[in-house]
Short mmCIF file of C-alpha atoms in Angstrom, two decimals:
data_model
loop_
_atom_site.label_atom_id
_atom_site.label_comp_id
_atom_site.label_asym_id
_atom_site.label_seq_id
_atom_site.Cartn_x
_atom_site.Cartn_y
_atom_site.Cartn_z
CA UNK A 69 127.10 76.52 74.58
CA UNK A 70 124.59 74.12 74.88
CA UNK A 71 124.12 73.61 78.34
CA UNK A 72 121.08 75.60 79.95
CA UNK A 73 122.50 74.74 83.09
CA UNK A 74 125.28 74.63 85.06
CA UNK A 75 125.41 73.83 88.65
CA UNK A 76 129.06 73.51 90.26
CA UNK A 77 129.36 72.62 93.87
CA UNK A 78 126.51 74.12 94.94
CA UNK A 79 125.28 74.68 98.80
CA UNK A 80 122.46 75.74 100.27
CA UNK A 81 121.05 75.70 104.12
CA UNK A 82 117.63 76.61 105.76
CA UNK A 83 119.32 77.78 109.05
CA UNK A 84 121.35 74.78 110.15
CA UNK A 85 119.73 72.44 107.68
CA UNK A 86 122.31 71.17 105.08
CA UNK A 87 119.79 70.92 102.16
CA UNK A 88 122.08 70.93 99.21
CA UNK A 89 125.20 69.61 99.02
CA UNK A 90 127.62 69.83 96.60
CA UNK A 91 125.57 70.08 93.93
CA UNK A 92 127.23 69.20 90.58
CA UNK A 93 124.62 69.12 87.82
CA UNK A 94 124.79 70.27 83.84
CA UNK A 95 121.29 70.21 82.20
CA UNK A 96 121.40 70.05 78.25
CA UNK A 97 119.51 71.92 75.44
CA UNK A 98 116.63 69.74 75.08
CA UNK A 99 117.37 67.32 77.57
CA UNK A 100 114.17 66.24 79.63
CA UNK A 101 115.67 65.96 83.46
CA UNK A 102 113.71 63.78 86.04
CA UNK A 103 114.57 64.38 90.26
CA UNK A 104 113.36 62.05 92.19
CA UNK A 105 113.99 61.40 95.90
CA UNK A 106 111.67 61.02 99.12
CA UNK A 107 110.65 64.49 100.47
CA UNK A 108 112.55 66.34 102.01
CA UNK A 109 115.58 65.33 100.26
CA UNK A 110 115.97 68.74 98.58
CA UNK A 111 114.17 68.01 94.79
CA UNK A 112 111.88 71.07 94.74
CA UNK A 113 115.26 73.05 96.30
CA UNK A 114 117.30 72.27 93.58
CA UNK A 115 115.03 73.51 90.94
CA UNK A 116 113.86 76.81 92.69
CA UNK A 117 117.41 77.83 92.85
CA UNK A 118 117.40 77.46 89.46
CA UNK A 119 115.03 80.66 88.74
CA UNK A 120 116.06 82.32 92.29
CA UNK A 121 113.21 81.66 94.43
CA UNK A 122 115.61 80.24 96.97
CA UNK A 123 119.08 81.75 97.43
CA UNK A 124 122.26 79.09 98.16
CA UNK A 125 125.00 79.72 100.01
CA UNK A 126 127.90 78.85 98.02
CA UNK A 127 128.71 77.32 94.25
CA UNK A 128 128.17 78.47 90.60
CA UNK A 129 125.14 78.50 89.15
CA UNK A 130 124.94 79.74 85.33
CA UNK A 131 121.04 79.64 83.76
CA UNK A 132 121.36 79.96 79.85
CA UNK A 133 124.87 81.85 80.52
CA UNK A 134 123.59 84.15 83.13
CA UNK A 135 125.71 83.40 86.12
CA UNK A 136 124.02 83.73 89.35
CA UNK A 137 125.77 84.25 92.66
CA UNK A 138 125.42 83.22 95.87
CA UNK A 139 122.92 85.21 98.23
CA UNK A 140 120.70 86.75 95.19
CA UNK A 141 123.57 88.14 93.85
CA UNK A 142 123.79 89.68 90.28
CA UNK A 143 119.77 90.60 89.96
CA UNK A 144 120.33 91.76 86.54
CA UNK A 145 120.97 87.93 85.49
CA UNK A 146 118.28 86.99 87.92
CA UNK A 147 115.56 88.97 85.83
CA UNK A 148 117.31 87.68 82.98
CA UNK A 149 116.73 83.87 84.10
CA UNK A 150 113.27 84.41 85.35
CA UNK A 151 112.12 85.95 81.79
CA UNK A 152 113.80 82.46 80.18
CA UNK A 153 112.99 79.88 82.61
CA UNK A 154 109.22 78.98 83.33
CA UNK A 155 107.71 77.49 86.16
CA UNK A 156 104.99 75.06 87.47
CA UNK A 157 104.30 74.87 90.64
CA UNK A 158 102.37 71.96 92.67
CA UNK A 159 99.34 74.30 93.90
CA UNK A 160 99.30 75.53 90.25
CA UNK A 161 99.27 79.36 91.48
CA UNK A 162 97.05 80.86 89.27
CA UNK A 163 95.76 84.27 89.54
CA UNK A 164 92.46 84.25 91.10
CA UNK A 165 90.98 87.78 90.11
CA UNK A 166 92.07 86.94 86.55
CA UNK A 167 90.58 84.96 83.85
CA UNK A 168 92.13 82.33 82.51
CA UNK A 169 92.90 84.75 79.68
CA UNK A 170 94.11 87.18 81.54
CA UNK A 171 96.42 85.23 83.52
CA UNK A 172 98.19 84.07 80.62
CA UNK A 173 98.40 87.17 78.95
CA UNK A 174 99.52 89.34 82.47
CA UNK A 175 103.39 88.38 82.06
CA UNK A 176 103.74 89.35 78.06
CA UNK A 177 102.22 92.21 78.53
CA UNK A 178 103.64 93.80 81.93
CA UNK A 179 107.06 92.15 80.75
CA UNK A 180 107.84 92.21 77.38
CA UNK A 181 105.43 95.10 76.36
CA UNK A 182 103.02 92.70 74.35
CA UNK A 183 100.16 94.76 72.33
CA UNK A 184 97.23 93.19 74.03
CA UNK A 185 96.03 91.84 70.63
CA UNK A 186 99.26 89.74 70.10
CA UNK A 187 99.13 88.61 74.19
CA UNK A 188 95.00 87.58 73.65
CA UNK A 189 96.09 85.65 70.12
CA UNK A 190 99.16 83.73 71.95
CA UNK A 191 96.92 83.09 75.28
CA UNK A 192 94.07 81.90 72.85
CA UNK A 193 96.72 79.70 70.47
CA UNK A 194 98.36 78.33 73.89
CA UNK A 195 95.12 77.06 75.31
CA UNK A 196 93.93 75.23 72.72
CA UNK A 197 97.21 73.57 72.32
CA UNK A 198 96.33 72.90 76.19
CA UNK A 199 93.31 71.52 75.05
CA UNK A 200 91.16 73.85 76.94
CA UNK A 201 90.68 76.57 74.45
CA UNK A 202 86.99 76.80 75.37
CA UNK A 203 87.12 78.24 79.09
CA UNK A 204 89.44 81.31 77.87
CA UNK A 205 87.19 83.54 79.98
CA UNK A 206 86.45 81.72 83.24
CA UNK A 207 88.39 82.31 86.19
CA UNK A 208 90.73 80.16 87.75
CA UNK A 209 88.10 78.66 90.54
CA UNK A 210 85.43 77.51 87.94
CA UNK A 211 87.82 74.68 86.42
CA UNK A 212 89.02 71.23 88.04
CA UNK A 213 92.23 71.04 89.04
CA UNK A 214 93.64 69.33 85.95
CA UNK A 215 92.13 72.20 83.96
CA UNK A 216 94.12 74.82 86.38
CA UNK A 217 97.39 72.86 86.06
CA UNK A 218 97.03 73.19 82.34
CA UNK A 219 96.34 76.73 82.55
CA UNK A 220 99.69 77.02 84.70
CA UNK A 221 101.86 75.41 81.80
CA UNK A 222 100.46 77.63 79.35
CA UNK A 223 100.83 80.67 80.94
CA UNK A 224 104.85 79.46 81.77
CA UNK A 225 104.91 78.95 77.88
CA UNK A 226 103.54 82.47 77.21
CA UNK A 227 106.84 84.12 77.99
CA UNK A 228 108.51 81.24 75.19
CA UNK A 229 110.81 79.40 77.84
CA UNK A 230 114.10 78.03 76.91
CA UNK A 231 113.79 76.30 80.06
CA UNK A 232 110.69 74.63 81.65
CA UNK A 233 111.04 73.67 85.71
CA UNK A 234 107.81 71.14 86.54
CA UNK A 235 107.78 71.18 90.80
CA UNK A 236 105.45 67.78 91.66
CA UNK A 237 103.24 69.05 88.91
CA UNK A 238 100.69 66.49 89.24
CA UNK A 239 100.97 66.02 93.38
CA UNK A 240 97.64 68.66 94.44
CA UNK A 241 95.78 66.43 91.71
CA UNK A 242 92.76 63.81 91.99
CA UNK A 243 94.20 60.48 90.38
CA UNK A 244 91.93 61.06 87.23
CA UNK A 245 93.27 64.27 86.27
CA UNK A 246 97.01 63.46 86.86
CA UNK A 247 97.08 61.91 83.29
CA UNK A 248 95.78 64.95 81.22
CA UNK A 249 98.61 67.24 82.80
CA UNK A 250 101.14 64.29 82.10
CA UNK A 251 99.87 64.20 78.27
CA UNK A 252 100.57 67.99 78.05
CA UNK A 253 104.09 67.74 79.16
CA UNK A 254 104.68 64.58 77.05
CA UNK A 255 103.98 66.80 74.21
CA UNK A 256 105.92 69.39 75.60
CA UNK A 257 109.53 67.10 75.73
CA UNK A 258 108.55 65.39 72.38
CA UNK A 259 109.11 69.00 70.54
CA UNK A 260 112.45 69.72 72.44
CA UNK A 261 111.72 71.57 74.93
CA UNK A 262 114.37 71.18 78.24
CA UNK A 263 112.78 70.18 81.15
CA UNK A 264 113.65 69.98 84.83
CA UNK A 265 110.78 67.73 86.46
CA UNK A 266 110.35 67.10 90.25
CA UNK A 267 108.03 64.32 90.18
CA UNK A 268 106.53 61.21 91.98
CA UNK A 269 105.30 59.90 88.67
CA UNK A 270 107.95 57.09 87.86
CA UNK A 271 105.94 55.77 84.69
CA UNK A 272 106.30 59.33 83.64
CA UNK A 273 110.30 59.14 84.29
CA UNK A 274 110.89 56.45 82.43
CA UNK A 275 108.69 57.13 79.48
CA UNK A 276 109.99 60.86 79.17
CA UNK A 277 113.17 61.39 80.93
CA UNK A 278 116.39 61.69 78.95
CA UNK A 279 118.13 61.39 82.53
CA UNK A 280 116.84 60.43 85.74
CA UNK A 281 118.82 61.86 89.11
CA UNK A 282 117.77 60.38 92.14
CA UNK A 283 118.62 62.90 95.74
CA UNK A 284 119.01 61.55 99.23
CA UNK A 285 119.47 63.89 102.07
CA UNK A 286 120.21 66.65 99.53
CA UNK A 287 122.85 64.85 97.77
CA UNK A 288 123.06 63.40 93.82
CA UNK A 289 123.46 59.99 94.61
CA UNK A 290 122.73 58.59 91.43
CA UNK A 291 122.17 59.44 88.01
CA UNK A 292 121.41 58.03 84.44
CA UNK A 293 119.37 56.69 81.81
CA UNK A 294 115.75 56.00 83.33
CA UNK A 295 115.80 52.26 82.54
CA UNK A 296 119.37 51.91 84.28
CA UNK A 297 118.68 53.73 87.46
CA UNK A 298 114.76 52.01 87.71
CA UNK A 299 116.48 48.46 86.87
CA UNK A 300 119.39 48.45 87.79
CA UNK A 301 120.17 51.12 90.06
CA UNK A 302 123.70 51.08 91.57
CA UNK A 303 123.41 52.87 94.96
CA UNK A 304 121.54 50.74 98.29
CA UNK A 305 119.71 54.30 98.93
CA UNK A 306 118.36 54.22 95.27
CA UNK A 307 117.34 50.57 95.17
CA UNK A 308 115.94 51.30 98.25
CA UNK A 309 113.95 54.15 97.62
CA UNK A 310 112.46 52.44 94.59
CA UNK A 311 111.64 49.36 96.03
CA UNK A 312 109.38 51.35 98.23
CA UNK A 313 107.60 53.71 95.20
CA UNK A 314 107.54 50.92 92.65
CA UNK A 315 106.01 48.18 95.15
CA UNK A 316 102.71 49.45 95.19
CA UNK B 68 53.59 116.81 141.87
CA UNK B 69 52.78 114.78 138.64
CA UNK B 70 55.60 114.13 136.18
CA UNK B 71 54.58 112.99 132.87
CA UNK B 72 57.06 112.62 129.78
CA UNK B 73 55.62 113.70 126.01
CA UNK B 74 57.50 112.69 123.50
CA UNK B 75 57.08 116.33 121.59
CA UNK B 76 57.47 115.22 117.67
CA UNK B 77 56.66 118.70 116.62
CA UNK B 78 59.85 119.53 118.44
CA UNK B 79 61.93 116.42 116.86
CA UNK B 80 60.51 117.63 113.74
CA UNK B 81 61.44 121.43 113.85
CA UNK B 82 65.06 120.73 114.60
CA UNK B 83 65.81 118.64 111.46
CA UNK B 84 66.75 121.57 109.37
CA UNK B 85 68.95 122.98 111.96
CA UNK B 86 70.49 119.30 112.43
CA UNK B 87 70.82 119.02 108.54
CA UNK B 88 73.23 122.08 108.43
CA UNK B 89 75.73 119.31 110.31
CA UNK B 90 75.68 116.67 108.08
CA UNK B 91 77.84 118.11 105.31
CA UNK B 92 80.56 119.01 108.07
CA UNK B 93 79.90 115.17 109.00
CA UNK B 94 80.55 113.94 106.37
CA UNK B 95 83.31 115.96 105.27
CA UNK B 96 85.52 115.24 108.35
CA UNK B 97 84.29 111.34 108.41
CA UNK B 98 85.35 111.08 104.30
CA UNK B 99 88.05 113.21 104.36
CA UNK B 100 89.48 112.36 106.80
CA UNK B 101 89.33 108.62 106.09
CA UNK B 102 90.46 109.50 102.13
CA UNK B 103 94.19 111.09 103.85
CA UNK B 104 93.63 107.77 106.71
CA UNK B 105 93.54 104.74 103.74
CA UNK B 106 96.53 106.87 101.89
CA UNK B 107 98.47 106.54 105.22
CA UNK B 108 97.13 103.04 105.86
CA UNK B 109 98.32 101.55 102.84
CA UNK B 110 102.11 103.63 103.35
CA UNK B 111 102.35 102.91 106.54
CA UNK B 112 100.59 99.07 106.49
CA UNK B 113 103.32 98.48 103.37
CA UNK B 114 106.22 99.83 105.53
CA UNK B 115 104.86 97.89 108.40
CA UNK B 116 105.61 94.46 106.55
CA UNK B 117 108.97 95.42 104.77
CA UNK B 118 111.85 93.38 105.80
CA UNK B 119 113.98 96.44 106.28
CA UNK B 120 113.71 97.34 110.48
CA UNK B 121 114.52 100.96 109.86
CA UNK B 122 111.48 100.84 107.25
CA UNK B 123 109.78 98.86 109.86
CA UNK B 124 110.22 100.69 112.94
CA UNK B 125 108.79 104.39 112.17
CA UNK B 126 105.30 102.59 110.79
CA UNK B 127 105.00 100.43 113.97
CA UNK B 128 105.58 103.45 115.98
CA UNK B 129 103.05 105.68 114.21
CA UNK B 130 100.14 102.45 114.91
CA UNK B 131 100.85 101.77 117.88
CA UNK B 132 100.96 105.37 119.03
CA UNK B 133 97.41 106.31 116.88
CA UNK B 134 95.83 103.35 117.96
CA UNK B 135 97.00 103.26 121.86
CA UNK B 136 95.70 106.77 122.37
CA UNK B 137 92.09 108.28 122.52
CA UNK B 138 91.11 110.08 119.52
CA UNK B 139 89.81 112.65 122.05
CA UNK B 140 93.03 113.14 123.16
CA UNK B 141 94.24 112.96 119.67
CA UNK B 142 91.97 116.13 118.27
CA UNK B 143 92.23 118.21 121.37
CA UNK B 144 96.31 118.03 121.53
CA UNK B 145 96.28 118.84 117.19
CA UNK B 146 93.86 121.72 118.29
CA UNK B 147 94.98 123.35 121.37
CA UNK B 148 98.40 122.11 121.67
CA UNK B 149 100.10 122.20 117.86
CA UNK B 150 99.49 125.58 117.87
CA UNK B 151 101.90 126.64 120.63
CA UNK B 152 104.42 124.41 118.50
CA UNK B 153 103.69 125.96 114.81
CA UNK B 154 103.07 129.28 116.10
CA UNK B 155 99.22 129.58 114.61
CA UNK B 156 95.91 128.38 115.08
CA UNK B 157 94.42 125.59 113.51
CA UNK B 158 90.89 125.97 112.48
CA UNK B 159 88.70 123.40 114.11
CA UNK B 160 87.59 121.51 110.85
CA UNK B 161 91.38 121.29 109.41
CA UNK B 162 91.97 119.55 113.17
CA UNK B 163 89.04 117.18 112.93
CA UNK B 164 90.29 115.95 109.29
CA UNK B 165 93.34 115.51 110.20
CA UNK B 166 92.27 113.75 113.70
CA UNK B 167 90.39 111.48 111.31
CA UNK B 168 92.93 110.63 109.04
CA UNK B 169 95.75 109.88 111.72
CA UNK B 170 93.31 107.91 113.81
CA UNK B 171 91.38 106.10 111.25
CA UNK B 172 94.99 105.36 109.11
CA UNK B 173 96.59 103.66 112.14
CA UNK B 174 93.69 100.94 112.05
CA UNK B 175 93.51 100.89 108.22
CA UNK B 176 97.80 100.19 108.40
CA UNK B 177 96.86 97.04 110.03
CA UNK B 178 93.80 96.00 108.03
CA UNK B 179 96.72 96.43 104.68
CA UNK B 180 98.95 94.50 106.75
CA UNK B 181 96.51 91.26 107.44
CA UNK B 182 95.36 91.91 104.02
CA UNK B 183 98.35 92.17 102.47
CA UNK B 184 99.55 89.10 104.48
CA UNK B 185 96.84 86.68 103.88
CA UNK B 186 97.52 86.35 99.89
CA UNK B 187 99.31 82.79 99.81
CA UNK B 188 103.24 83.47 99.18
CA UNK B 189 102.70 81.23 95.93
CA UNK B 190 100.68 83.60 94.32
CA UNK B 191 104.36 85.73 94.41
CA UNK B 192 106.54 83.11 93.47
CA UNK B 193 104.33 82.49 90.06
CA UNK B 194 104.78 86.41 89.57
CA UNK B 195 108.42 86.35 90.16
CA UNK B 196 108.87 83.41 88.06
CA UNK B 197 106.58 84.70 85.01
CA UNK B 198 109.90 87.60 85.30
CA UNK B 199 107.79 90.15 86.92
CA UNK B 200 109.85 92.32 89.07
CA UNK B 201 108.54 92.69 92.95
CA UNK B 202 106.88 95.37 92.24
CA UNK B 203 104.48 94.37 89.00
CA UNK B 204 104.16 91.37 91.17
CA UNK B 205 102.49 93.25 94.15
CA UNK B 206 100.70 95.84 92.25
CA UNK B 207 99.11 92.83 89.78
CA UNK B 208 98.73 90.28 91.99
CA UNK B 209 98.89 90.47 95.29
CA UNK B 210 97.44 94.01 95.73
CA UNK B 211 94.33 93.79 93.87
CA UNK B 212 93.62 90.21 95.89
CA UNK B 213 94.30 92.06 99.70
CA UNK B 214 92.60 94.91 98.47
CA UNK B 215 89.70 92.45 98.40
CA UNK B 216 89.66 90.97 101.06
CA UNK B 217 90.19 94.65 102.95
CA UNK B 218 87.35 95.86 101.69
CA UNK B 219 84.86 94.36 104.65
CA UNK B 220 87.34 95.37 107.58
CA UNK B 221 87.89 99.01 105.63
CA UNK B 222 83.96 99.65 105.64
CA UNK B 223 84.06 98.75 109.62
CA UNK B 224 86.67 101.46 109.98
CA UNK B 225 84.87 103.73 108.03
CA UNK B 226 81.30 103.46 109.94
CA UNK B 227 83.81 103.85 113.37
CA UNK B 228 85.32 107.06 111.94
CA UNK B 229 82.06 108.94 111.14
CA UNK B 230 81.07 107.87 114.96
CA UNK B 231 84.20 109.03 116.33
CA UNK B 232 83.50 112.68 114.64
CA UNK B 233 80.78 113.63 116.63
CA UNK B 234 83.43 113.77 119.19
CA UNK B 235 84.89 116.66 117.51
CA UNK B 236 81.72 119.07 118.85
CA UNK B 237 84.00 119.63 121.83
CA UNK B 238 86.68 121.89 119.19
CA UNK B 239 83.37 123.67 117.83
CA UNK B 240 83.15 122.28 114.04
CA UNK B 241 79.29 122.53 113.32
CA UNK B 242 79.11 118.98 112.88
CA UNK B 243 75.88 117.15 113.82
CA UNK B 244 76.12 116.66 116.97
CA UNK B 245 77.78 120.23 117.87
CA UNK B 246 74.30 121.40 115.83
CA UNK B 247 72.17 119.53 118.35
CA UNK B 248 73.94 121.11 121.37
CA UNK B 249 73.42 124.19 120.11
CA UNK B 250 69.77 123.69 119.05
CA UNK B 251 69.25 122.63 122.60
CA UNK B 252 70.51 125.18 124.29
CA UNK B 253 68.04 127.24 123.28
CA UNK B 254 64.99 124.96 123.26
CA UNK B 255 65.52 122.15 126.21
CA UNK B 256 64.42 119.88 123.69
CA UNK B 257 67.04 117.26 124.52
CA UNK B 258 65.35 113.86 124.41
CA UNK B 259 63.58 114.82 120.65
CA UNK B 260 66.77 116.15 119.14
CA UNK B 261 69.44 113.98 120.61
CA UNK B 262 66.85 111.30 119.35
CA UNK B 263 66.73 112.58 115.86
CA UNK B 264 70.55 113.40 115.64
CA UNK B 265 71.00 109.89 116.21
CA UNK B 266 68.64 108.52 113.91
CA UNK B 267 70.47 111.04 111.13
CA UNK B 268 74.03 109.09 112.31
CA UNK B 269 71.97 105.46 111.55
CA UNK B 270 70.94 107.20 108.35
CA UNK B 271 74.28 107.66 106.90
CA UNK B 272 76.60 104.52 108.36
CA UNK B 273 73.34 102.15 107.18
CA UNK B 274 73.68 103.37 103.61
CA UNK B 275 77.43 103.06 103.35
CA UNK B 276 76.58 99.08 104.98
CA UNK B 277 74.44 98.37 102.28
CA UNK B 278 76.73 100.15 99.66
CA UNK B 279 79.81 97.87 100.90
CA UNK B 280 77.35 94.64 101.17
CA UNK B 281 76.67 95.64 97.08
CA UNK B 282 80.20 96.82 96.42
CA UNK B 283 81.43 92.90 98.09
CA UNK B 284 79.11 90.93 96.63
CA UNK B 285 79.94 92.56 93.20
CA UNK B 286 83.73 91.91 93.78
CA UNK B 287 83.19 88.38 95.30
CA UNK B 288 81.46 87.46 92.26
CA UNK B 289 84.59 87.54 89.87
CA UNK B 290 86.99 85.75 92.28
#
């Protein structure tokens, strides 16, 4: 099986909200996946039902062939998933009582049972791949925002990821430090890695996506190679939606 | 008739070793107490947030109830009235401790609750998604962060709770200020004692300010 995953008519609702509809959406091994849409329209959703951190209502979901039901069922595959599939998150999340070290090497340790010698050499080998090798033992607060952001990807990487989810990575970031995070997860796609990014950065898209899926109002309305849907995109919505991001 | 006041400090100063006999039983009820009260707090704060009502209820009921009533009432009722229920007296420090602990956990449920609360839900979500189960995720991440920010509000409970013992004179523990009534009844020396018995309470709840102030600024540091 080479699919990671496997969405199939997949629903979800905040209370009365409609936020994903019929999701049908197969994500390859290796395959770099771009969402775009306007907010709101369900992007960052989609992706945190793919590691549980929002339930849906109806559909199949399968994460590297743990199936995951509707309503948080199964939580055996769920801990399953969330031990495969890593996560960065927009207000990067780190751990503020830990050091940079530390918050690396908390998820290896607490759950896989990594000898804290192994956990310090992987955090250590992980941020200098980040490029920030030299601020192992600062905390979280004491580095810019780029820094922190970079921190978040390596700790996701820690627990070795067959899946990497990337939710408006680069969004809580001053202008000058959006590029250094981008760099990282350029590197990150070229050696294979599958990727599921929720992202405003279109030069990004096209340079790095495999596939670019564009969601209005919680529906795929288009999907495709990123210089078909950027220059040629088939749907109004889409050609409308990009004439307003790639204008300015 | 002339009436002149004298501050008598040979007096004030002649009741201090009578006074000091208080202090351990002071201290004992205040710490004690407030040891079983953050052990409650934290069970009872934790239930008070689960999303389970039937969790939910009981801790609610058990704040509202600790909190809505007067500790005087509180210590009297576990005194005189519990033993008519359990068939045996209760000695009086036993009742203060656990009039402490009741008391001061009610207030320390809700200090882990607005602890517990203010720790941004993110901070979770990165646990849960690094595979952590809820559990590691609280006990590594969220806790140690409340626990934190708790510790200001927690040393405010604490400096209440060694005030609200010297209500327990009126069950008879020799605490300090039953030591001062009794020093006084013999010597009418109420200004000078009273006035050292409170200067022995400022004593103790200004050291365990500057001990938090050192204890915060040591924990601030790191974050």
């Amino acid at each position: 099986m080479t699919d990671i995953v496997q969405m199939k008519g997949m629903n979800k609702y905040f209370g009365s909200l409609h936020v994903l509809k019929d999701i049908d959406l197969t994500v390859a091994k290796g395959e770099v996946v771009v969402i775009i849409g306007a907010s709101g329209s369900g992007k960052s959703t989609l992706i945190r039902c793919v590691n549980g951190l929002e339930e849906f209502e109806s559909g199949h979901l399968t994460v590297d062939g743990h199936p995951l039901a509707p309503k948080s069922g199964n939580p055996k595959s769920l801990a399953e998933i969330r031990k495969e599939v890593g996560m960065v998150f927009q207000q990067f999340n780190l751990f503020p009582h830990l050091t940079v070290k530390r918050n690396i090497m908390l998820a290896p340790k607490k759950v896989k049972d990594t000898s804290e010698t192994v956990a310090a050499a992987t955090a250590e080998r992980l941020l200098n791949r980040v490029g920030i090798g030299n601020q192992a033992d600062k905390y979280p607060s004491q580095l810019s925002g780029g820094q922190q952001q970079r921190v978040a990807i390596a700790r996701a990487l820690a627990m070795e990821p067959r899946l990497m989810l990337f939710d408006e990575p680069t969004s809580a970031l001053d202008p000058e430090m959006i590029g250094e995070v981008l760099d990282v997860m350029r590197e990150l796609a070229k050696e294979g890695m599958t990727m599921m990014v929720v992202t405003h950065e279109m030069g990004f898209a096209r340079e790095v996506a495999d596939r670019v899926i564009y969601i209005h109002e919680g529906q795929i309305v288009e999907q495709g190679k990123p210089d078909d849907v950027f220059d040629t995109p088939q749907n109004e919505r889409t050609q409308a939606f990009l004439s307003r991001v790639l204008a300015h | 008739m002339e009436f002149q006041f004298q501050f008598d400090w040979q007096a004030a100063i002649d009741s201090i070793p009578f006074l000091l006999e208080g202090i351990p039983y002071t201290l004992l009820i205040s710490f004690g107490g407030l040891l079983i009260g953050f052990a409650l707090g934290i069970f009872f704060g934790l239930l008070s947030i689960n999303k389970k009502w039937f969790l939910r209820w009981p801790a609610t009921a058990y704040i509202e109830i600790f909190r809505g009533t007067p500790i005087l009432v509180q210590v009297l009722f576990i005194f005189y009235g519990l033993p008519d229920l359990i068939g045996g007296p209760i000695d009086p420090l036993t009742a203060g401790i656990a009039a402490i602990a009741l008391n001061s956990g009610a207030y320390i449920s809700e200090v882990v609750r607005g602890g517990v609360q203010s720790i941004d839900k993110g901070q979770t979500e990165a646990g849960l998604s690094l595979g952590l189960s809820r559990t590691q995720t609280f006990w590594s991440i969220v806790w140690p962060q409340a626990f934190r920010r708790m510790i200001p509000p927690l040393g405010n409970q604490a400096i209440v709770s060694i005030k609200d013992t010297s209500l327990f004179s009126v069950i008879g523990v020799g605490e300090l200020v039953r030591q001062g009534q009794i020093y006084i009844a013999n010597t009418f020396t109420a200004f000078e004692v009273y006035f050292v018995v409170a200067i022995m309470y400022l004593a103790i709840t200004l050291s365990l300010s500057l001990i938090l102030r050192l204890v915060e600024r040591r924990g601030l540091a790191s974050v």
